[in-house]
Amino acid sequence: ILLRDKHPIGRPKFQEMLLEGPVNMVEPVIFDNITPELIQKLALKMKGTAGPSLLDADEWRRMIGSKLYGTCGMDLCKSIARLARMLSTEALEDPKSVSALMACRLIPLDKKPGIRPIGVGEVLRRLIGKAVTCVLKPEMKFAAGGLQLCVGQDGGAEAGIHSMRKIFEEDETHGIIQVDADNAFNSINRKVLLHNIWILCPEIARYANNCYAKPARLFVMGGLEISSSEGTTQGDPIAMPIYAIGILPLLFTIMRDMNGERLNNCKQAAFADDLTGAGTLAALRKWWDNILVKGPYIGYYAKPSKSWLIIKHEYSDQAKMAFKDAGINITTEGRRHLGAVIGSEQSKNEYVEDKVNDWISQIKKLADIALIEPHAAYAAYVHGFQHRFTYVMRTIPGISLIFKQLDNIITQSFIKNLFDRGCTDLELKLISLPVRLGGLGIRLPSEMCNIQYKNSLTVTESLVDHVVNQEEILSIDEMAIKSEKARIKKEKEIRDHQRLNEIRNELTDEKRRLLDIICEK
């Protein structure tokens, strides 16, 4: 029942959200970049389970990359590339002809509470989708603009957090509204989306229409079949970009009042279906009312009971009066936002402490494993677990003291169990270095917090400026961002070599020679 409820029946077009304008011509030559070599490269990186055919990514990698099949693998890549180019440039005479390709296994993920329906499509469909999005990434980023941050922008989520925190700290800002929509990906009006995408991003429009013109068949374990007539299929590589682009008309509309004038004292940003508005209370109330009125025309149903207004303390009473009949939650503390937190210092610390306590309990379990399987525990930590800290470090400032607790459990429990003994301070410094410099790449989190946050601000500065200044047209110097990333990488190398030299100066001649040998290629 829950899965059926998540897939509503198809609805008609609503004229209120249909864009008018010229459809730019798309030169088919741009899809010549979908080559057999690109297909092979993407296929060899593919991971994941199988669709309805039960042929998973491992099998596709064998067919395409194994030498056992001789030239057959490249022949298969050529056929897939031709199919991808055809779906991107030609209108299908019968859209049902690709129904088998578009069919999915439907899996419910537990959201605690509720479920998130994930459509596990055929690996072939995912491979074609990745190839198309890879070729059209610049066009889709430009179409999404500067306020929709989820279409391939570097650090889009981080930019969303930094920009909203910056806006919230401005004197003229009273508060921030975080909108939670009901079943957003599966509810967006597909007819409106497929119409508007011809105007917003004609390069991806033909492929999107060929994929979504007809309802897709979704198969649930046990023999149940559900028809997907609305929205985009979560799990499809093009689902996120075309949803993000398809919801742009709503973003344009809700920033206008009844007379079509732009709302003053209000700013907004979006990360897919997560809309966030900031400004004065009067402007925010108009913005919120616009979402409730205009959202259903495009299939966006905001849920007041799960949406939040984060308000500054001095405007608390005014906020309760302004939103007394809105049903929205109001808080003067902080709230989770795009995996970080915005609000008071206390709420920030509580959020990070909860994260750290959870990580500590997991590291203790990993430390127990290290006693009997040290290499497996080490690989799990450096290749997976330690990257869990990175996002929090990059999006929340001033948390190095809280991360000291994590340092202690890593050094006194995990590293101790890896070596079956305690380590000196000098050894811990050496362990924190990359493997190529004689270390193990186990860095203490508290030492990286401020560096990671500063680096995130640097890389996302251009996107943050777009949101703060409400620049809808994306204009980013990609070369400048690459240059900044190169500089950050160089600074890291310099820090590592400085630490290496400090360590060498404290070693005996014998151990110094041993370290030099370890560092050799």
Coordinates of C-alpha atoms in Angstrom, one line a residue:
I1 CA 0.0 0.0 0.0
L2 CA 2.8 2.4 0.9
L3 CA 4.6 1.7 -2.4
R4 CA 1.4 2.3 -4.4
D5 CA 0.8 5.6 -2.5
K6 CA 4.3 6.7 -3.5
H7 CA 3.5 6.4 -7.2
P8 CA 0.4 8.5 -8.0
I9 CA -1.5 8.2 -11.2
G10 CA -0.6 10.5 -14.1
R11 CA -2.2 14.0 -14.0
P12 CA -2.8 16.5 -16.8
K13 CA -0.7 19.5 -17.6
F14 CA -1.4 22.6 -15.6
Q15 CA -1.0 25.7 -17.7
E16 CA 0.1 27.7 -14.7
M17 CA 3.6 26.0 -14.8
L18 CA 4.0 25.6 -18.6
L19 CA 6.8 27.8 -19.9
E20 CA 6.6 29.6 -23.2
G21 CA 9.6 30.3 -25.3
P22 CA 11.7 29.2 -28.3
V23 CA 13.2 25.8 -28.3
N24 CA 16.8 26.1 -29.4
M25 CA 18.1 23.7 -32.0
V26 CA 20.4 21.0 -30.8
E27 CA 23.2 19.8 -33.0
P28 CA 23.3 16.0 -33.0
V29 CA 27.1 16.2 -33.4
I30 CA 27.5 16.8 -29.6
F31 CA 26.4 13.2 -29.0
D32 CA 29.3 11.9 -31.1
N33 CA 31.2 12.2 -27.8
I34 CA 29.3 9.1 -26.7
T35 CA 31.9 6.8 -28.0
P36 CA 32.6 3.0 -27.4
E37 CA 35.6 4.1 -25.4
L38 CA 33.5 6.2 -23.1
I39 CA 31.0 3.4 -22.7
Q40 CA 33.8 1.0 -21.8
K41 CA 35.4 3.4 -19.4
L42 CA 32.0 3.9 -17.6
A43 CA 31.1 0.2 -17.6
L44 CA 34.4 -0.8 -16.0
K45 CA 33.6 1.6 -13.1
M46 CA 30.0 0.5 -12.8
K47 CA 28.8 -1.1 -9.5
G48 CA 25.5 -2.1 -8.2
T49 CA 22.9 -4.8 -8.3
A50 CA 20.8 -6.0 -11.2
G51 CA 17.5 -4.8 -12.6
P52 CA 14.6 -7.1 -13.5
S53 CA 16.9 -9.1 -15.9
L54 CA 19.1 -10.0 -12.8
L55 CA 22.2 -9.2 -14.8
D56 CA 24.3 -7.1 -12.4
A57 CA 27.2 -4.7 -12.9
D58 CA 29.8 -7.4 -12.3
E59 CA 28.5 -9.4 -15.2
W60 CA 28.4 -6.4 -17.5
R61 CA 32.1 -5.6 -16.6
R62 CA 33.0 -9.2 -17.5
M63 CA 31.2 -9.0 -20.8
I64 CA 32.8 -5.6 -21.7
G65 CA 36.2 -5.9 -20.1
S66 CA 37.2 -9.5 -20.0
K67 CA 39.8 -10.7 -22.6
L68 CA 38.0 -14.1 -22.7
Y69 CA 35.5 -12.5 -25.1
G70 CA 38.1 -11.1 -27.5
T71 CA 36.7 -8.2 -29.6
C72 CA 33.1 -9.0 -28.6
G73 CA 33.4 -6.6 -25.6
M74 CA 34.2 -3.6 -27.8
D75 CA 31.5 -4.6 -30.3
L76 CA 29.0 -4.5 -27.4
C77 CA 30.3 -1.0 -26.4
K78 CA 29.8 0.1 -30.0
S79 CA 26.2 -1.1 -29.9
I80 CA 25.5 0.6 -26.6
A81 CA 27.0 3.8 -27.8
R82 CA 24.8 3.7 -30.9
L83 CA 21.7 3.1 -28.8
A84 CA 22.6 6.0 -26.5
R85 CA 23.0 8.4 -29.4
M86 CA 19.7 7.2 -30.9
L87 CA 17.8 7.8 -27.7
S88 CA 19.4 11.2 -27.4
T89 CA 18.6 12.4 -31.0
E90 CA 15.6 10.5 -32.4
A91 CA 12.0 10.4 -31.4
L92 CA 10.8 6.8 -30.9
E93 CA 7.9 5.8 -33.1
D94 CA 6.6 3.6 -30.3
P95 CA 7.8 4.6 -26.8
K96 CA 6.7 1.2 -25.6
S97 CA 9.6 -0.3 -27.5
V98 CA 11.9 0.6 -24.7
S99 CA 9.6 -0.5 -21.9
A100 CA 11.8 -3.4 -21.0
L101 CA 14.9 -1.1 -20.8
M102 CA 13.0 1.3 -18.5
A103 CA 11.5 -1.3 -16.2
C104 CA 12.8 -1.4 -12.6
R105 CA 12.9 -3.6 -9.5
L106 CA 11.3 -1.5 -6.8
I107 CA 12.9 -1.5 -3.4
P108 CA 11.6 0.3 -0.3
L109 CA 14.3 1.8 1.9
D110 CA 13.4 2.5 5.5
K111 CA 13.6 6.3 6.2
K112 CA 12.6 5.9 9.9
P113 CA 9.8 6.9 9.7
G114 CA 8.4 6.2 6.2
I115 CA 9.9 4.6 3.2
R116 CA 11.9 5.8 0.1
P117 CA 11.1 3.9 -3.1
I118 CA 14.2 3.2 -5.1
G119 CA 13.9 1.9 -8.7
V120 CA 16.8 -0.4 -9.5
G121 CA 16.9 -0.2 -13.2
E122 CA 18.8 -2.3 -15.7
V123 CA 22.5 -1.8 -15.7
L124 CA 22.3 -1.1 -19.4
R125 CA 19.9 1.8 -18.7
R126 CA 22.2 3.2 -15.9
L127 CA 25.2 2.9 -18.2
I128 CA 23.5 4.8 -21.0
G129 CA 22.2 7.4 -18.5
K130 CA 25.7 7.9 -17.2
A131 CA 27.1 8.3 -20.7
V132 CA 24.5 10.9 -21.6
T133 CA 24.9 12.9 -18.4
C134 CA 28.7 12.8 -18.8
V135 CA 28.5 14.4 -22.2
L136 CA 25.8 16.9 -21.3
K137 CA 27.1 17.9 -17.9
P138 CA 28.1 21.5 -18.8
E139 CA 24.7 22.1 -20.5
M140 CA 22.8 20.8 -17.6
K141 CA 24.8 22.8 -15.1
F142 CA 24.1 26.0 -17.0
A143 CA 20.4 25.2 -17.4
A144 CA 20.1 24.6 -13.6
G145 CA 21.5 28.1 -12.9
G146 CA 23.1 29.5 -9.8
L147 CA 20.3 28.7 -7.3
Q148 CA 19.8 25.0 -8.0
L149 CA 22.9 23.4 -6.5
C150 CA 22.6 19.7 -7.3
V151 CA 23.4 19.4 -11.0
G152 CA 27.1 18.5 -11.0
Q153 CA 28.4 21.7 -9.3
D154 CA 31.6 21.1 -7.3
G155 CA 30.6 21.3 -3.6
G156 CA 27.0 22.1 -4.4
A157 CA 25.7 20.9 -1.0
E158 CA 28.5 22.6 0.8
A159 CA 27.8 25.8 -1.0
G160 CA 24.1 25.5 0.0
I161 CA 25.1 25.3 3.7
H162 CA 27.8 28.1 3.6
S163 CA 25.5 30.5 1.7
M164 CA 22.5 30.0 3.9
R165 CA 24.6 30.3 7.0
K166 CA 26.0 33.6 5.6
I167 CA 22.6 34.9 4.8
F168 CA 21.2 33.9 8.2
E169 CA 24.0 35.9 9.9
E170 CA 23.0 39.1 8.0
D171 CA 21.3 41.8 10.1
E172 CA 18.3 42.1 7.8
T173 CA 17.6 38.4 7.9
H174 CA 15.0 37.4 10.4
G175 CA 14.9 33.7 9.8
I176 CA 15.2 30.7 7.4
I177 CA 12.5 28.3 6.2
Q178 CA 13.4 24.7 5.4
V179 CA 10.7 23.2 3.2
D180 CA 10.1 19.4 3.3
A181 CA 8.0 18.1 0.4
D182 CA 6.0 15.0 0.3
N183 CA 7.3 12.3 -2.0
A184 CA 8.8 15.0 -4.2
F185 CA 10.7 12.9 -6.8
N186 CA 7.7 10.6 -7.5
S187 CA 5.2 13.4 -7.5
I188 CA 6.5 16.1 -9.9
N189 CA 4.1 16.4 -12.9
R190 CA 5.8 14.5 -15.6
K191 CA 3.9 16.1 -18.5
V192 CA 4.8 19.6 -17.2
L193 CA 8.4 18.5 -16.7
L194 CA 8.8 17.0 -20.2
H195 CA 7.3 20.1 -21.8
N196 CA 9.4 22.6 -19.9
I197 CA 12.7 20.8 -20.3
W198 CA 12.6 21.5 -24.1
I199 CA 12.9 25.2 -23.2
L200 CA 15.2 24.9 -20.2
C201 CA 17.6 22.3 -21.5
P202 CA 16.8 21.1 -25.0
E203 CA 20.0 19.0 -25.1
I204 CA 18.7 16.5 -22.6
A205 CA 15.0 16.8 -23.6
R206 CA 14.9 14.2 -26.3
Y207 CA 16.5 11.5 -24.1
A208 CA 14.2 12.5 -21.2
N209 CA 11.1 12.2 -23.3
N210 CA 12.1 8.8 -24.7
C211 CA 12.7 7.5 -21.2
Y212 CA 9.7 9.0 -19.4
A213 CA 7.0 9.5 -22.1
K214 CA 5.3 6.3 -21.1
P215 CA 4.7 4.9 -17.6
A216 CA 7.5 2.6 -16.4
R217 CA 6.8 -0.9 -15.0
L218 CA 8.1 -1.4 -11.5
F219 CA 8.4 -4.9 -10.1
V220 CA 8.2 -5.6 -6.3
M221 CA 9.4 -8.9 -4.8
G222 CA 6.4 -11.2 -4.4
G223 CA 4.8 -10.6 -7.8
L224 CA 3.4 -7.1 -7.4
E225 CA 3.7 -4.7 -10.3
I226 CA 3.3 -0.9 -10.0
S227 CA 3.1 1.6 -12.8
S228 CA 5.2 4.8 -12.5
S229 CA 3.3 7.6 -14.3
E230 CA 4.7 10.6 -12.4
G231 CA 8.0 12.0 -11.3
T232 CA 11.5 10.6 -12.0
T233 CA 12.9 7.2 -10.9
Q234 CA 15.2 7.5 -8.0
G235 CA 18.2 5.4 -9.0
D236 CA 18.2 6.6 -12.6
P237 CA 21.4 8.7 -13.4
I238 CA 19.3 11.4 -15.1
A239 CA 16.6 11.5 -12.4
M240 CA 18.4 14.1 -10.3
P241 CA 19.4 16.6 -13.1
I242 CA 16.0 16.5 -14.9
Y243 CA 14.1 16.9 -11.6
A244 CA 16.4 19.8 -10.6
I245 CA 15.8 21.5 -13.9
G246 CA 12.2 20.6 -14.1
I247 CA 11.4 22.3 -10.8
L248 CA 13.0 25.6 -11.9
P249 CA 9.6 27.1 -13.0
L250 CA 8.5 26.8 -9.4
L251 CA 11.6 28.6 -8.1
F252 CA 10.9 31.5 -10.6
T253 CA 7.2 31.7 -9.5
I254 CA 7.5 31.7 -5.7
M255 CA 9.8 34.7 -5.8
R256 CA 7.0 36.8 -7.2
D257 CA 4.1 38.4 -5.5
M258 CA 0.5 38.6 -6.8
N259 CA 1.4 41.5 -9.1
G260 CA 4.4 39.6 -10.6
E261 CA 6.9 41.8 -8.7
R262 CA 9.9 40.2 -7.2
L263 CA 9.7 39.7 -3.4
N264 CA 11.9 42.1 -1.6
N265 CA 14.0 41.0 1.4
C266 CA 13.8 37.3 0.5
K267 CA 16.5 35.0 -0.9
Q268 CA 16.2 31.3 -1.8
A269 CA 18.3 28.3 -2.9
A270 CA 17.5 24.7 -3.8
F271 CA 19.2 21.3 -3.6
A272 CA 16.9 19.1 -5.7
D273 CA 13.6 19.2 -3.8
D274 CA 15.0 20.8 -0.6
L275 CA 14.0 24.4 -0.9
T276 CA 15.3 27.0 1.5
G277 CA 14.2 30.6 1.9
A278 CA 15.7 33.4 4.0
G279 CA 14.7 37.0 4.7
T280 CA 12.3 39.1 6.7
L281 CA 9.2 37.5 8.3
A282 CA 6.8 39.3 5.9
A283 CA 8.7 38.2 2.8
L284 CA 9.1 34.6 4.2
R285 CA 5.3 34.3 4.8
K286 CA 4.6 35.4 1.2
W287 CA 7.2 33.0 -0.1
W288 CA 5.8 30.1 2.0
D289 CA 2.2 30.8 0.8
N290 CA 3.4 30.8 -2.8
I291 CA 4.9 27.4 -2.3
L292 CA 1.6 26.0 -0.9
V293 CA -0.5 27.6 -3.7
K294 CA 1.8 27.2 -6.8
G295 CA 3.6 24.0 -5.8
P296 CA 0.8 21.5 -6.6
Y297 CA 0.6 22.8 -10.2
I298 CA 4.0 21.2 -10.7
G299 CA 3.6 18.3 -8.3
Y300 CA 5.4 19.8 -5.3
Y301 CA 3.5 19.3 -2.1
A302 CA 5.1 21.1 0.9
K303 CA 4.4 19.5 4.3
P304 CA 4.0 22.1 7.0
S305 CA 4.3 19.5 9.7
K306 CA 7.8 18.6 8.6
S307 CA 9.0 22.0 7.5
W308 CA 10.8 24.4 9.9
L309 CA 11.2 28.1 10.4
I310 CA 14.6 28.8 12.1
I311 CA 14.1 32.3 13.7
K312 CA 16.5 34.6 15.5
H313 CA 15.7 35.0 19.2
E314 CA 14.6 38.6 18.9
Y315 CA 12.0 37.8 16.3
S316 CA 10.5 34.8 18.1
D317 CA 7.2 36.4 19.1
Q318 CA 6.7 38.1 15.8
A319 CA 7.3 34.8 14.0
K320 CA 4.6 33.0 16.0
M321 CA 2.1 35.7 15.1
A322 CA 3.1 35.8 11.4
F323 CA 2.9 32.0 11.0
K324 CA 0.3 31.2 13.6
D325 CA -2.1 29.6 11.1
A326 CA 0.7 28.1 8.8
G327 CA 1.2 24.9 10.6
I328 CA 4.9 25.2 10.2
N329 CA 7.4 24.3 13.0
I330 CA 9.2 27.3 14.6
T331 CA 12.4 27.1 16.5
T332 CA 15.0 29.6 17.8
E333 CA 17.6 26.9 18.1
G334 CA 19.2 25.2 15.1
R335 CA 18.2 22.6 12.6
R336 CA 19.9 20.0 10.4
H337 CA 20.4 21.4 6.9
L338 CA 21.9 19.4 4.0
G339 CA 23.8 17.2 6.4
A340 CA 25.2 20.0 8.5
V341 CA 23.4 22.4 10.9
I342 CA 22.3 26.1 10.9
G343 CA 21.4 28.0 14.0
S344 CA 22.7 28.6 17.5
E345 CA 26.1 27.6 18.8
Q346 CA 24.5 25.2 21.3
S347 CA 22.6 23.4 18.6
K348 CA 25.7 23.1 16.4
N349 CA 27.7 21.6 19.3
E350 CA 24.9 19.2 20.2
Y351 CA 24.6 18.1 16.6
V352 CA 28.4 17.5 16.2
E353 CA 28.6 15.8 19.6
D354 CA 25.9 13.3 18.6
K355 CA 27.8 12.6 15.4
V356 CA 31.1 12.1 17.3
N357 CA 29.5 9.8 19.9
D358 CA 28.1 7.7 17.1
W359 CA 31.4 7.5 15.4
I360 CA 33.2 6.6 18.7
S361 CA 30.9 3.6 19.2
Q362 CA 31.6 2.4 15.7
I363 CA 35.4 2.9 16.0
K364 CA 35.3 0.8 19.2
K365 CA 33.8 -2.0 17.2
L366 CA 36.4 -1.6 14.5
A367 CA 39.1 -1.6 17.2
D368 CA 37.8 -5.0 18.4
I369 CA 38.1 -6.3 14.8
A370 CA 41.7 -4.9 14.6
L371 CA 42.8 -7.3 17.4
I372 CA 42.1 -10.4 15.1
E373 CA 42.1 -8.9 11.6
P374 CA 44.3 -5.8 11.7
H375 CA 44.8 -5.4 8.0
A376 CA 41.1 -5.7 7.2
A377 CA 40.3 -3.1 10.0
Y378 CA 43.0 -0.8 8.7
A379 CA 41.6 -1.0 5.1
A380 CA 38.1 -0.4 6.3
Y381 CA 39.2 2.7 8.2
V382 CA 41.4 4.4 5.7
H383 CA 39.3 3.6 2.6
G384 CA 35.9 4.1 4.1
F385 CA 35.3 5.1 7.7
Q386 CA 37.5 8.1 8.1
H387 CA 35.8 9.8 5.1
R388 CA 32.6 10.0 7.2
F389 CA 34.2 12.9 9.1
T390 CA 35.1 15.0 6.1
Y391 CA 31.7 16.4 5.2
V392 CA 31.0 17.6 8.8
M393 CA 34.5 19.1 8.9
R394 CA 33.9 21.0 5.6
T395 CA 30.5 22.4 6.5
I396 CA 30.6 23.3 10.3
P397 CA 33.1 25.8 11.7
G398 CA 34.8 25.7 15.1
I399 CA 34.4 22.0 16.0
S400 CA 38.1 20.9 16.5
L401 CA 37.7 20.7 20.3
I402 CA 34.7 18.3 20.0
F403 CA 36.7 16.1 17.6
K404 CA 39.4 15.7 20.3
Q405 CA 37.2 13.0 21.7
L406 CA 37.5 11.2 18.4
D407 CA 41.3 11.6 18.4
N408 CA 41.5 9.9 21.8
I409 CA 39.6 6.8 20.8
I410 CA 41.5 6.5 17.6
T411 CA 44.9 6.6 19.2
Q412 CA 44.1 4.8 22.5
S413 CA 41.9 2.1 21.1
F414 CA 42.1 1.6 17.3
I415 CA 45.8 2.3 16.6
K416 CA 46.8 0.6 19.8
N417 CA 44.9 -2.6 18.7
L418 CA 46.4 -2.4 15.2
F419 CA 49.9 -2.6 16.6
D420 CA 49.1 -4.5 19.8
R421 CA 50.8 -1.8 21.7
G422 CA 50.7 1.9 22.4
C423 CA 52.4 4.4 20.1
T424 CA 54.6 7.4 21.0
D425 CA 53.8 10.9 19.8
L426 CA 56.5 10.6 17.2
E427 CA 55.0 7.4 15.9
L428 CA 51.6 9.0 15.7
K429 CA 52.9 11.8 13.6
L430 CA 54.5 9.3 11.3
I431 CA 51.3 7.2 11.1
S432 CA 49.4 10.4 10.0
L433 CA 51.5 10.8 6.9
P434 CA 50.5 9.3 3.5
V435 CA 51.8 5.9 2.7
R436 CA 54.1 7.3 0.0
L437 CA 55.9 9.2 2.8
G438 CA 56.2 6.3 5.1
G439 CA 53.0 6.7 7.0
L440 CA 49.6 4.9 7.2
G441 CA 47.3 7.8 6.2
I442 CA 45.5 7.7 9.6
R443 CA 45.1 11.4 10.3
L444 CA 43.7 12.8 13.6
P445 CA 40.4 14.5 12.8
S446 CA 40.8 17.5 15.1
E447 CA 43.9 18.5 13.2
M448 CA 42.0 18.6 9.9
C449 CA 38.8 20.4 10.9
N450 CA 39.9 24.0 10.4
I451 CA 41.8 23.2 7.2
Q452 CA 38.9 21.3 5.6
Y453 CA 36.4 24.1 6.5
K454 CA 38.7 26.7 5.0
N455 CA 39.3 24.7 1.8
S456 CA 35.5 24.2 1.4
L457 CA 34.9 27.9 1.7
T458 CA 37.6 28.6 -0.9
V459 CA 36.3 26.0 -3.5
T460 CA 32.6 27.0 -3.1
E461 CA 33.1 30.8 -3.0
S462 CA 31.8 31.4 -6.4
L463 CA 28.6 29.3 -5.9
V464 CA 28.1 30.9 -2.5
D465 CA 28.2 34.3 -4.1
H466 CA 25.6 33.2 -6.6
V467 CA 23.1 32.4 -3.8
V468 CA 23.9 35.4 -1.6
N469 CA 23.5 37.7 -4.5
Q470 CA 20.6 35.7 -6.0
E471 CA 22.2 35.3 -9.4
E472 CA 20.0 32.9 -11.4
I473 CA 22.4 32.6 -14.3
L474 CA 25.3 30.4 -13.6
S475 CA 28.7 32.1 -14.3
I476 CA 31.6 30.2 -12.8
D477 CA 35.2 30.3 -13.7
E478 CA 36.0 26.5 -13.8
M479 CA 39.7 27.1 -14.5
A480 CA 39.9 29.3 -11.3
I481 CA 38.3 26.5 -9.2
K482 CA 40.7 23.9 -10.7
S483 CA 43.6 26.3 -9.9
E484 CA 42.4 26.6 -6.3
K485 CA 42.1 22.8 -5.9
A486 CA 45.6 22.5 -7.3
R487 CA 46.9 25.1 -4.8
I488 CA 45.1 23.3 -1.9
K489 CA 46.7 20.0 -3.0
K490 CA 50.1 21.6 -3.1
E491 CA 49.7 23.1 0.3
K492 CA 48.8 19.7 1.7
E493 CA 51.9 18.2 0.1
I494 CA 54.1 21.0 1.7
R495 CA 52.6 20.3 5.1
D496 CA 53.2 16.6 4.8
H497 CA 56.8 17.1 3.8
Q498 CA 57.4 19.6 6.6
R499 CA 56.1 17.0 9.1
L500 CA 58.3 14.3 7.5
N501 CA 61.3 16.5 7.9
E502 CA 60.4 17.2 11.5
I503 CA 60.1 13.4 12.1
R504 CA 63.4 12.6 10.4
N505 CA 65.2 15.1 12.6
E506 CA 64.1 13.3 15.7
L507 CA 65.0 9.8 14.5
T508 CA 68.3 7.9 14.9
D509 CA 70.5 7.3 11.9
E510 CA 69.3 3.7 11.5
K511 CA 65.6 4.6 11.7
R512 CA 66.1 7.6 9.4
R513 CA 67.7 5.3 6.8
L514 CA 64.8 2.9 7.2
L515 CA 62.3 5.7 6.7
D516 CA 64.1 6.8 3.5
I517 CA 63.9 3.3 2.1
I518 CA 60.2 3.1 2.8
C519 CA 59.6 6.4 1.0
E520 CA 61.4 5.2 -2.1
K521 CA 59.4 4.3 -5.2

